[in-house]
Coordinates of C-alpha atoms in Angstrom, one line a residue:
M797 CA 16.1 24.2 14.8
Q798 CA 18.4 22.0 12.8
I799 CA 17.6 19.1 10.4
R800 CA 20.2 16.5 9.9
A801 CA 20.5 13.0 8.5
T802 CA 20.6 10.0 10.9
T803 CA 23.0 7.2 11.5
E804 CA 22.7 3.8 13.2
A805 CA 23.8 5.5 16.4
D806 CA 20.5 7.5 16.4
R807 CA 18.2 4.5 16.3
E808 CA 17.2 4.3 20.0
N809 CA 16.5 8.1 20.3
Y810 CA 14.8 8.1 16.9
V811 CA 12.4 5.3 17.8
S812 CA 11.7 6.8 21.2
T813 CA 10.9 10.2 19.8
L814 CA 8.7 8.8 17.1
L815 CA 6.7 6.7 19.6
T816 CA 6.4 9.7 22.0
A817 CA 5.0 11.7 19.1
F818 CA 2.2 9.1 18.8
G819 CA 1.6 8.9 22.5
N820 CA 3.4 5.6 23.0
V821 CA 6.5 4.3 24.7
V822 CA 9.0 1.7 23.6
E823 CA 8.0 -1.8 24.6
P824 CA 10.4 -4.7 23.9
P825 CA 8.9 -7.2 21.5
A826 CA 7.6 -10.5 22.9
E827 CA 10.0 -13.4 23.1
G828 CA 10.7 -14.8 19.6
E829 CA 9.2 -11.8 17.8
G830 CA 10.9 -8.9 16.1
S831 CA 10.4 -5.2 16.4
W832 CA 8.8 -3.3 13.5
W833 CA 11.4 -0.6 13.8
S834 CA 14.3 -3.0 13.2
G835 CA 13.6 -2.5 9.4
F836 CA 14.3 1.2 9.5
E837 CA 17.0 2.3 7.0
M838 CA 18.9 4.7 9.3
D839 CA 20.9 6.1 6.4
R840 CA 17.6 7.4 5.0
G841 CA 16.3 9.0 8.2
L842 CA 16.0 12.6 9.2
V843 CA 15.7 14.3 12.6
A844 CA 14.9 17.9 13.7
E845 CA 16.8 19.0 16.7
T846 CA 16.2 21.9 19.1
D847 CA 18.9 22.6 21.7
G848 CA 20.5 19.3 21.0
R849 CA 17.3 17.3 21.5
I850 CA 15.5 15.3 18.8
V851 CA 12.0 16.7 18.5
A852 CA 10.8 15.3 15.2
T853 CA 11.6 12.4 12.9
A854 CA 11.1 11.3 9.3
G855 CA 12.5 8.5 7.1
A856 CA 12.1 6.3 4.1
Y857 CA 12.4 2.8 2.9
S858 CA 13.8 1.7 -0.5
F859 CA 11.0 -0.1 -2.3
E860 CA 10.0 -1.2 -5.8
L861 CA 6.4 -0.2 -6.8
T862 CA 4.6 -2.4 -9.4
M863 CA 3.0 -0.3 -12.1
P864 CA 0.1 -1.3 -14.4
G865 CA 1.8 -3.4 -17.0
G866 CA 4.3 -4.9 -14.6
A867 CA 7.2 -2.4 -14.6
L868 CA 9.0 -2.2 -11.3
V869 CA 9.9 1.3 -10.3
P870 CA 12.2 2.3 -7.4
V871 CA 10.3 4.5 -5.0
A872 CA 10.8 5.9 -1.5
G873 CA 8.4 4.6 1.2
V874 CA 8.0 7.6 3.6
T875 CA 7.7 6.4 7.2
A876 CA 8.4 7.3 10.8
V877 CA 7.0 10.9 10.5
G878 CA 6.3 12.4 13.9
V879 CA 6.7 15.7 15.8
L880 CA 6.6 15.9 19.6
P881 CA 3.3 17.4 20.8
S882 CA 5.3 20.2 22.5
H883 CA 6.8 21.3 19.1
R884 CA 3.9 21.1 16.7
R885 CA 2.5 24.0 14.7
Q886 CA 6.0 25.6 14.4
G887 CA 6.7 24.6 10.8
I888 CA 8.9 21.7 11.7
L889 CA 6.9 19.1 9.8
T890 CA 6.8 21.2 6.7
S891 CA 10.6 21.7 6.9
L892 CA 11.2 17.9 7.4
M893 CA 8.9 16.9 4.5
R894 CA 10.4 19.4 2.1
R895 CA 13.9 18.1 3.0
L896 CA 12.8 14.5 2.7
L897 CA 11.4 15.2 -0.8
D898 CA 14.7 16.9 -1.8
D899 CA 16.6 13.8 -0.6
I900 CA 14.3 11.4 -2.5
A901 CA 14.6 13.4 -5.7
A902 CA 18.4 13.6 -5.4
R903 CA 18.5 9.8 -5.2
G904 CA 16.7 9.6 -8.5
E905 CA 13.4 8.1 -7.3
C906 CA 10.6 9.5 -9.4
M907 CA 7.9 8.9 -6.7
A908 CA 7.4 8.7 -3.0
V909 CA 4.7 6.6 -1.3
L910 CA 3.3 6.4 2.2
L911 CA 0.5 5.2 4.4
A912 CA -1.3 8.3 5.8
S913 CA -2.1 8.5 9.5
E914 CA -4.2 11.6 8.8
A915 CA -5.3 12.3 5.2
V916 CA -5.4 16.1 5.5
I917 CA -1.7 16.2 6.4
Y918 CA -0.2 14.6 3.4
R919 CA -2.3 15.9 0.6
R920 CA -0.8 19.4 1.2
F921 CA 2.6 17.8 0.5
G922 CA 1.5 16.5 -2.9
Y923 CA 0.4 12.9 -2.0
G924 CA -2.9 11.4 -3.2
P925 CA -4.6 8.2 -2.3
A926 CA -3.8 5.6 -5.0
T927 CA -4.9 2.2 -3.7
F928 CA -7.8 1.3 -1.5
T929 CA -8.6 -1.7 0.7
Q930 CA -11.7 -3.2 2.2
R931 CA -12.4 -5.3 5.3
L932 CA -14.8 -8.1 4.5
N933 CA -16.9 -9.9 7.2
L934 CA -18.7 -13.2 6.4
T935 CA -21.3 -15.0 8.4
K936 CA -19.9 -18.5 8.4
H937 CA -23.2 -20.5 8.3
R938 CA -24.3 -18.5 5.2
A939 CA -21.0 -18.5 3.4
A940 CA -21.6 -21.3 0.9
L941 CA -20.0 -20.8 -2.5
A942 CA -21.7 -21.1 -5.8
G943 CA -20.2 -22.9 -8.8
P944 CA -17.4 -25.5 -9.0
A945 CA -14.3 -25.5 -6.8
P946 CA -11.3 -23.7 -8.4
A947 CA -8.3 -25.7 -9.5
G948 CA -5.5 -26.5 -7.0
S949 CA -5.3 -27.5 -3.3
V950 CA -4.6 -25.9 0.1
T951 CA -2.2 -27.0 2.9
V952 CA -1.8 -25.4 6.3
R953 CA 1.5 -24.8 8.1
Q954 CA 2.9 -22.8 11.1
R955 CA 4.2 -19.3 10.4
A956 CA 7.5 -20.2 12.2
E957 CA 8.4 -22.9 9.7
C958 CA 7.6 -21.3 6.4
G959 CA 9.2 -17.8 6.3
E960 CA 11.3 -18.4 3.1
E961 CA 8.2 -19.9 1.3
L962 CA 6.1 -16.9 2.3
A963 CA 8.7 -14.5 1.0
A964 CA 9.0 -16.3 -2.3
V965 CA 5.3 -16.4 -2.9
Y966 CA 4.9 -12.8 -2.0
D967 CA 7.7 -11.7 -4.3
T968 CA 6.1 -13.5 -7.3
Y969 CA 2.7 -12.0 -6.5
R970 CA 3.9 -8.4 -6.1
R971 CA 5.7 -8.4 -9.5
T972 CA 2.3 -8.7 -11.3
Q973 CA 0.0 -6.8 -8.9
P974 CA -0.2 -3.0 -9.6
G975 CA 0.2 -1.0 -6.5
A976 CA 2.2 -3.7 -4.7
L977 CA 5.5 -3.0 -2.9
S978 CA 8.6 -5.1 -2.6
R979 CA 9.6 -6.5 0.8
H980 CA 13.3 -6.6 1.7
P981 CA 14.6 -9.9 3.0
K982 CA 15.7 -8.1 6.2
A983 CA 12.0 -7.4 7.0
W984 CA 11.1 -11.1 6.7
Q985 CA 14.1 -12.2 8.7
S986 CA 13.7 -9.6 11.5
G987 CA 9.9 -9.6 11.6
A988 CA 9.8 -5.9 10.9
G989 CA 6.1 -5.5 10.1
Q990 CA 2.7 -6.9 10.7
P991 CA 1.7 -10.5 10.2
P992 CA 2.8 -12.4 8.3
V993 CA 6.0 -10.4 8.0
A994 CA 6.0 -10.2 11.8
L995 CA 7.2 -13.3 13.6
S996 CA 3.9 -13.5 15.5
R997 CA 2.3 -16.9 15.9
R998 CA 0.0 -17.5 13.0
L999 CA -1.2 -20.3 10.7
V1000 CA -0.6 -20.0 7.0
A1001 CA -2.8 -21.6 4.3
F1002 CA -0.8 -22.1 1.1
H1003 CA -2.6 -22.6 -2.2
H1004 CA -0.9 -24.9 -4.7
D1005 CA -1.6 -25.1 -8.4
E1006 CA -2.3 -28.4 -10.2
Q1007 CA 1.4 -29.0 -10.5
G1008 CA 1.9 -28.5 -6.7
R1009 CA 3.6 -25.1 -7.0
P1010 CA 2.6 -22.6 -4.2
D1011 CA 0.9 -19.7 -5.9
G1012 CA -0.8 -18.0 -3.0
Y1013 CA -1.1 -17.8 0.8
A1014 CA -3.2 -16.5 3.6
S1015 CA -2.0 -15.7 7.2
Y1016 CA -4.7 -16.3 9.8
L1017 CA -5.7 -17.2 13.3
V1018 CA -8.9 -18.5 14.9
G1019 CA -10.0 -16.5 18.0
A1020 CA -11.2 -17.8 21.3
V1021 CA -14.9 -18.6 21.9
D1022 CA -16.9 -15.7 23.4
P1023 CA -18.3 -17.1 26.7
V1024 CA -21.5 -15.1 26.3
T1025 CA -22.3 -15.2 22.6
G1026 CA -20.5 -18.3 21.6
A1027 CA -19.0 -16.4 18.7
R1028 CA -15.6 -17.5 17.4
P1029 CA -14.0 -15.5 14.6
L1030 CA -11.4 -16.5 12.1
V1031 CA -9.3 -13.5 11.1
V1032 CA -7.2 -13.4 7.9
D1033 CA -4.4 -10.9 8.3
E1034 CA -3.2 -11.0 4.7
M1035 CA -4.2 -13.0 1.6
V1036 CA -2.2 -12.8 -1.6
A1037 CA -2.4 -14.8 -4.8
E1038 CA -0.8 -14.8 -8.2
N1039 CA -4.1 -15.6 -10.1
R1040 CA -7.8 -15.9 -9.8
D1041 CA -7.9 -19.6 -9.0
A1042 CA -5.4 -19.2 -6.1
Y1043 CA -7.4 -16.3 -4.6
A1044 CA -10.7 -18.1 -5.0
G1045 CA -9.2 -21.4 -3.7
L1046 CA -8.0 -19.7 -0.5
F1047 CA -11.4 -18.0 -0.1
R1048 CA -13.2 -21.3 -0.5
F1049 CA -10.9 -22.9 2.1
F1050 CA -12.0 -20.4 4.7
T1051 CA -15.7 -20.6 3.9
E1052 CA -15.5 -24.3 4.6
H1053 CA -13.5 -24.0 7.8
D1054 CA -15.1 -25.7 10.8
L1055 CA -15.7 -24.4 14.4
V1056 CA -15.9 -20.7 13.6
T1057 CA -18.9 -18.4 13.3
E1058 CA -17.4 -15.5 11.4
L1059 CA -14.8 -14.9 8.8
V1060 CA -12.9 -11.6 8.7
F1061 CA -10.7 -10.7 5.8
K1062 CA -8.7 -7.6 6.9
S1063 CA -7.6 -6.5 3.4
V1064 CA -9.2 -7.3 0.1
P1065 CA -9.2 -5.3 -3.1
R1066 CA -12.0 -2.8 -3.7
S1067 CA -13.1 -4.6 -6.9
G1068 CA -15.3 -6.9 -4.8
W1069 CA -15.5 -9.9 -7.0
L1070 CA -15.1 -12.3 -4.1
R1071 CA -18.6 -11.6 -2.9
W1072 CA -19.9 -12.9 -6.3
L1073 CA -18.5 -16.3 -5.5
L1074 CA -21.1 -16.6 -2.7
Q1075 CA -24.5 -18.2 -3.1
D1076 CA -25.8 -15.5 -0.7
Y1077 CA -24.3 -12.1 -1.6
R1078 CA -25.7 -10.7 1.7
S1079 CA -23.7 -13.2 3.8
A1080 CA -20.7 -10.8 3.3
A1081 CA -20.5 -7.2 4.3
V1082 CA -17.8 -4.6 3.8
T1083 CA -17.2 -3.3 7.3
R1084 CA -14.3 -0.9 6.3
D1085 CA -13.4 0.8 3.1
S1086 CA -10.3 3.0 3.3
D1087 CA -7.4 4.4 1.4
W1088 CA -4.1 2.6 1.8
L1089 CA -1.1 3.6 -0.4
W1090 CA -0.6 7.3 -1.2
V1091 CA 1.5 8.3 -4.2
R1092 CA 3.6 11.5 -4.6
V1093 CA 5.0 12.1 -8.1
L1094 CA 8.4 13.8 -8.2
D1095 CA 9.3 13.3 -11.9
V1096 CA 6.2 13.5 -14.1
P1097 CA 7.7 12.2 -17.4
R1098 CA 9.3 9.2 -15.7
A1099 CA 6.3 8.3 -13.7
L1100 CA 3.8 8.5 -16.5
A1101 CA 6.1 6.6 -19.0
A1102 CA 6.7 3.8 -16.5
R1103 CA 3.2 2.3 -16.7
S1104 CA 1.4 0.7 -19.6
Y1105 CA -1.8 2.0 -21.2
P1106 CA -4.6 0.1 -22.8
V1107 CA -5.1 2.4 -25.8
D1108 CA -3.1 4.9 -27.8
G1109 CA -3.8 8.6 -27.4
R1110 CA -2.4 12.0 -26.4
L1111 CA -3.2 14.1 -23.4
V1112 CA -1.7 17.4 -22.2
L1113 CA -1.8 17.7 -18.4
D1114 CA -1.4 21.0 -16.6
V1115 CA 0.1 19.9 -13.2
A1116 CA 0.0 22.3 -10.2
D1117 CA 2.5 21.7 -7.4
G1118 CA 2.5 24.0 -4.3
I1119 CA 5.6 22.4 -2.8
R1120 CA 8.0 21.8 -5.7
D1121 CA 8.0 24.4 -8.4
E1122 CA 10.2 22.2 -10.5
V1123 CA 7.4 19.7 -10.9
A1124 CA 4.7 22.1 -11.9
G1125 CA 4.0 22.7 -15.6
R1126 CA 2.4 21.2 -18.7
Y1127 CA 3.2 17.7 -19.9
A1128 CA 2.2 15.9 -23.0
L1129 CA 1.6 12.2 -22.5
T1130 CA 1.6 10.3 -25.8
V1131 CA 0.9 6.6 -26.2
T1132 CA 1.8 5.1 -29.6
D1133 CA 1.5 1.4 -30.3
G1134 CA 1.3 0.8 -26.5
V1135 CA 4.5 2.7 -25.7
A1136 CA 4.2 5.8 -23.6
A1137 CA 6.3 9.0 -23.8
C1138 CA 6.0 12.1 -21.7
E1139 CA 7.7 15.5 -22.1
R1140 CA 7.1 19.1 -21.2
T1141 CA 5.1 21.2 -23.7
D1142 CA 3.6 24.6 -24.2
D1143 CA 0.5 23.2 -25.9
A1144 CA -2.9 24.0 -24.5
P1145 CA -3.9 21.6 -21.7
D1146 CA -6.6 18.9 -21.9
L1147 CA -6.7 18.5 -18.1
A1148 CA -5.7 20.7 -15.2
L1149 CA -5.0 18.9 -11.9
D1150 CA -2.9 19.0 -8.7
V1151 CA 0.1 16.7 -8.4
S1152 CA -1.8 14.9 -5.6
D1153 CA -4.6 14.0 -7.9
L1154 CA -2.1 12.8 -10.5
G1155 CA -0.9 10.4 -7.8
S1156 CA -4.4 9.2 -7.3
V1157 CA -5.1 8.4 -11.0
L1158 CA -1.6 7.1 -11.9
L1159 CA -2.1 3.5 -10.8
G1160 CA -5.7 3.3 -12.1
G1161 CA -7.3 3.1 -8.7
T1162 CA -9.4 6.2 -9.2
A1163 CA -11.0 7.4 -12.4
T1164 CA -10.2 10.8 -13.7
S1165 CA -13.9 11.6 -14.2
T1166 CA -14.5 10.8 -10.5
L1167 CA -12.1 13.5 -9.4
A1168 CA -13.6 15.8 -12.0
E1169 CA -17.1 15.4 -10.6
A1170 CA -15.6 16.2 -7.2
G1171 CA -14.2 19.4 -8.6
R1172 CA -10.6 18.3 -8.2
I1173 CA -9.7 18.0 -11.9
A1174 CA -10.8 20.4 -14.6
A1175 CA -11.4 19.3 -18.1
R1176 CA -10.3 21.8 -20.7
T1177 CA -11.5 19.9 -23.8
P1178 CA -14.6 17.7 -24.4
R1179 CA -12.6 14.6 -25.1
A1180 CA -10.3 14.9 -22.1
L1181 CA -12.2 12.9 -19.5
P1182 CA -13.3 10.0 -21.6
L1183 CA -9.8 9.6 -23.0
A1184 CA -8.1 10.0 -19.6
D1185 CA -10.5 7.4 -18.0
T1186 CA -9.6 4.9 -20.7
L1187 CA -5.8 5.6 -20.7
F1188 CA -5.3 5.4 -17.0
R1189 CA -7.5 2.3 -16.5
S1190 CA -5.6 -0.6 -15.0
P1191 CA -6.3 -4.2 -16.2
R1192 CA -6.1 -5.3 -12.6
T1193 CA -7.3 -3.4 -9.6
P1194 CA -4.3 -1.8 -7.9
H1195 CA -3.9 -3.1 -4.4
C1196 CA -1.2 -2.9 -1.7
V1197 CA -1.2 -5.1 1.4
H1198 CA 2.2 -4.1 2.7
W1199 CA 2.3 -2.1 6.0
F1200 CA 5.3 0.1 6.7

């Protein structure tokens, strides 16, 4: 078995092998729509070959990840990981993932991120769930809002006529939203993704502030009427907004939409404040609660120093890493006057944790004490958990809507 880097000439076989690994076949995109695999960076791909045949794939996108505090950090977005069913349980995936992490570290990226098809696979390679998403369903006739309408206005356009505006609003949003990822212009242009990145036919509701500037959008479509039940859902693919008024304004727009019986928001932050806008809290239900973005730390000092912290303090972390020995060790995180520094130390640890759990707490989406209660993190000093909970808290719930 040989592992090698890919080139553009490998794209067709690369995609075919990947889809076969997931039990699918290549199907040309519909007319006017792009293929999600057109966004692959083939200079960042890997394949495993046996007897000259590709039997496994892996790759990465070049992203920026927004940290708490607004710092934009280059990260690798691991993608296209698949092994043919005939070649599984032979160590090929482990070899690919180790090589991929080596390549990412060599490029100077201090973290890798991914969306996990199966959670148990990626935790053993050092990834931990860092952002979470919920699917929210509202019964339309009970979805009246309490309180005054938020500032601003909403207009509706066709997806096909507003690609540049979508990209601009998203880029402004992702720069202040912890956990958000950048989107390359090529993805918007080629439709390499899910709606609204995809060129699928959709309606887009834009929210405008009081000066008329677009500061949020929601991609959506109204479904057909069920001939038996009469139900007609309105499904929101993606809703992003720079601020609370824009998010609430879009939410209100949908609760007042006519000729639908149900509202479905496919991805909202776990913080759940949208439901508190409703007169009837029970008119909305969380029908799915799941992990989304997983984080793998490759350079502990750089990753910890990249984010902001709400208080000053010092914590010594004893980090275990079963995949990369060079990552494991003790690190002192020191925050002084709001500025973080991190370096290796021989001091006694306050907390002992796996690198995967460091990835989970890094963006503030999971409290350190939660993982301690689950037995995943061990506190070595009485002050460790309260201080860690406070230090790693994010002023805004980390959230990622990007699919890759």
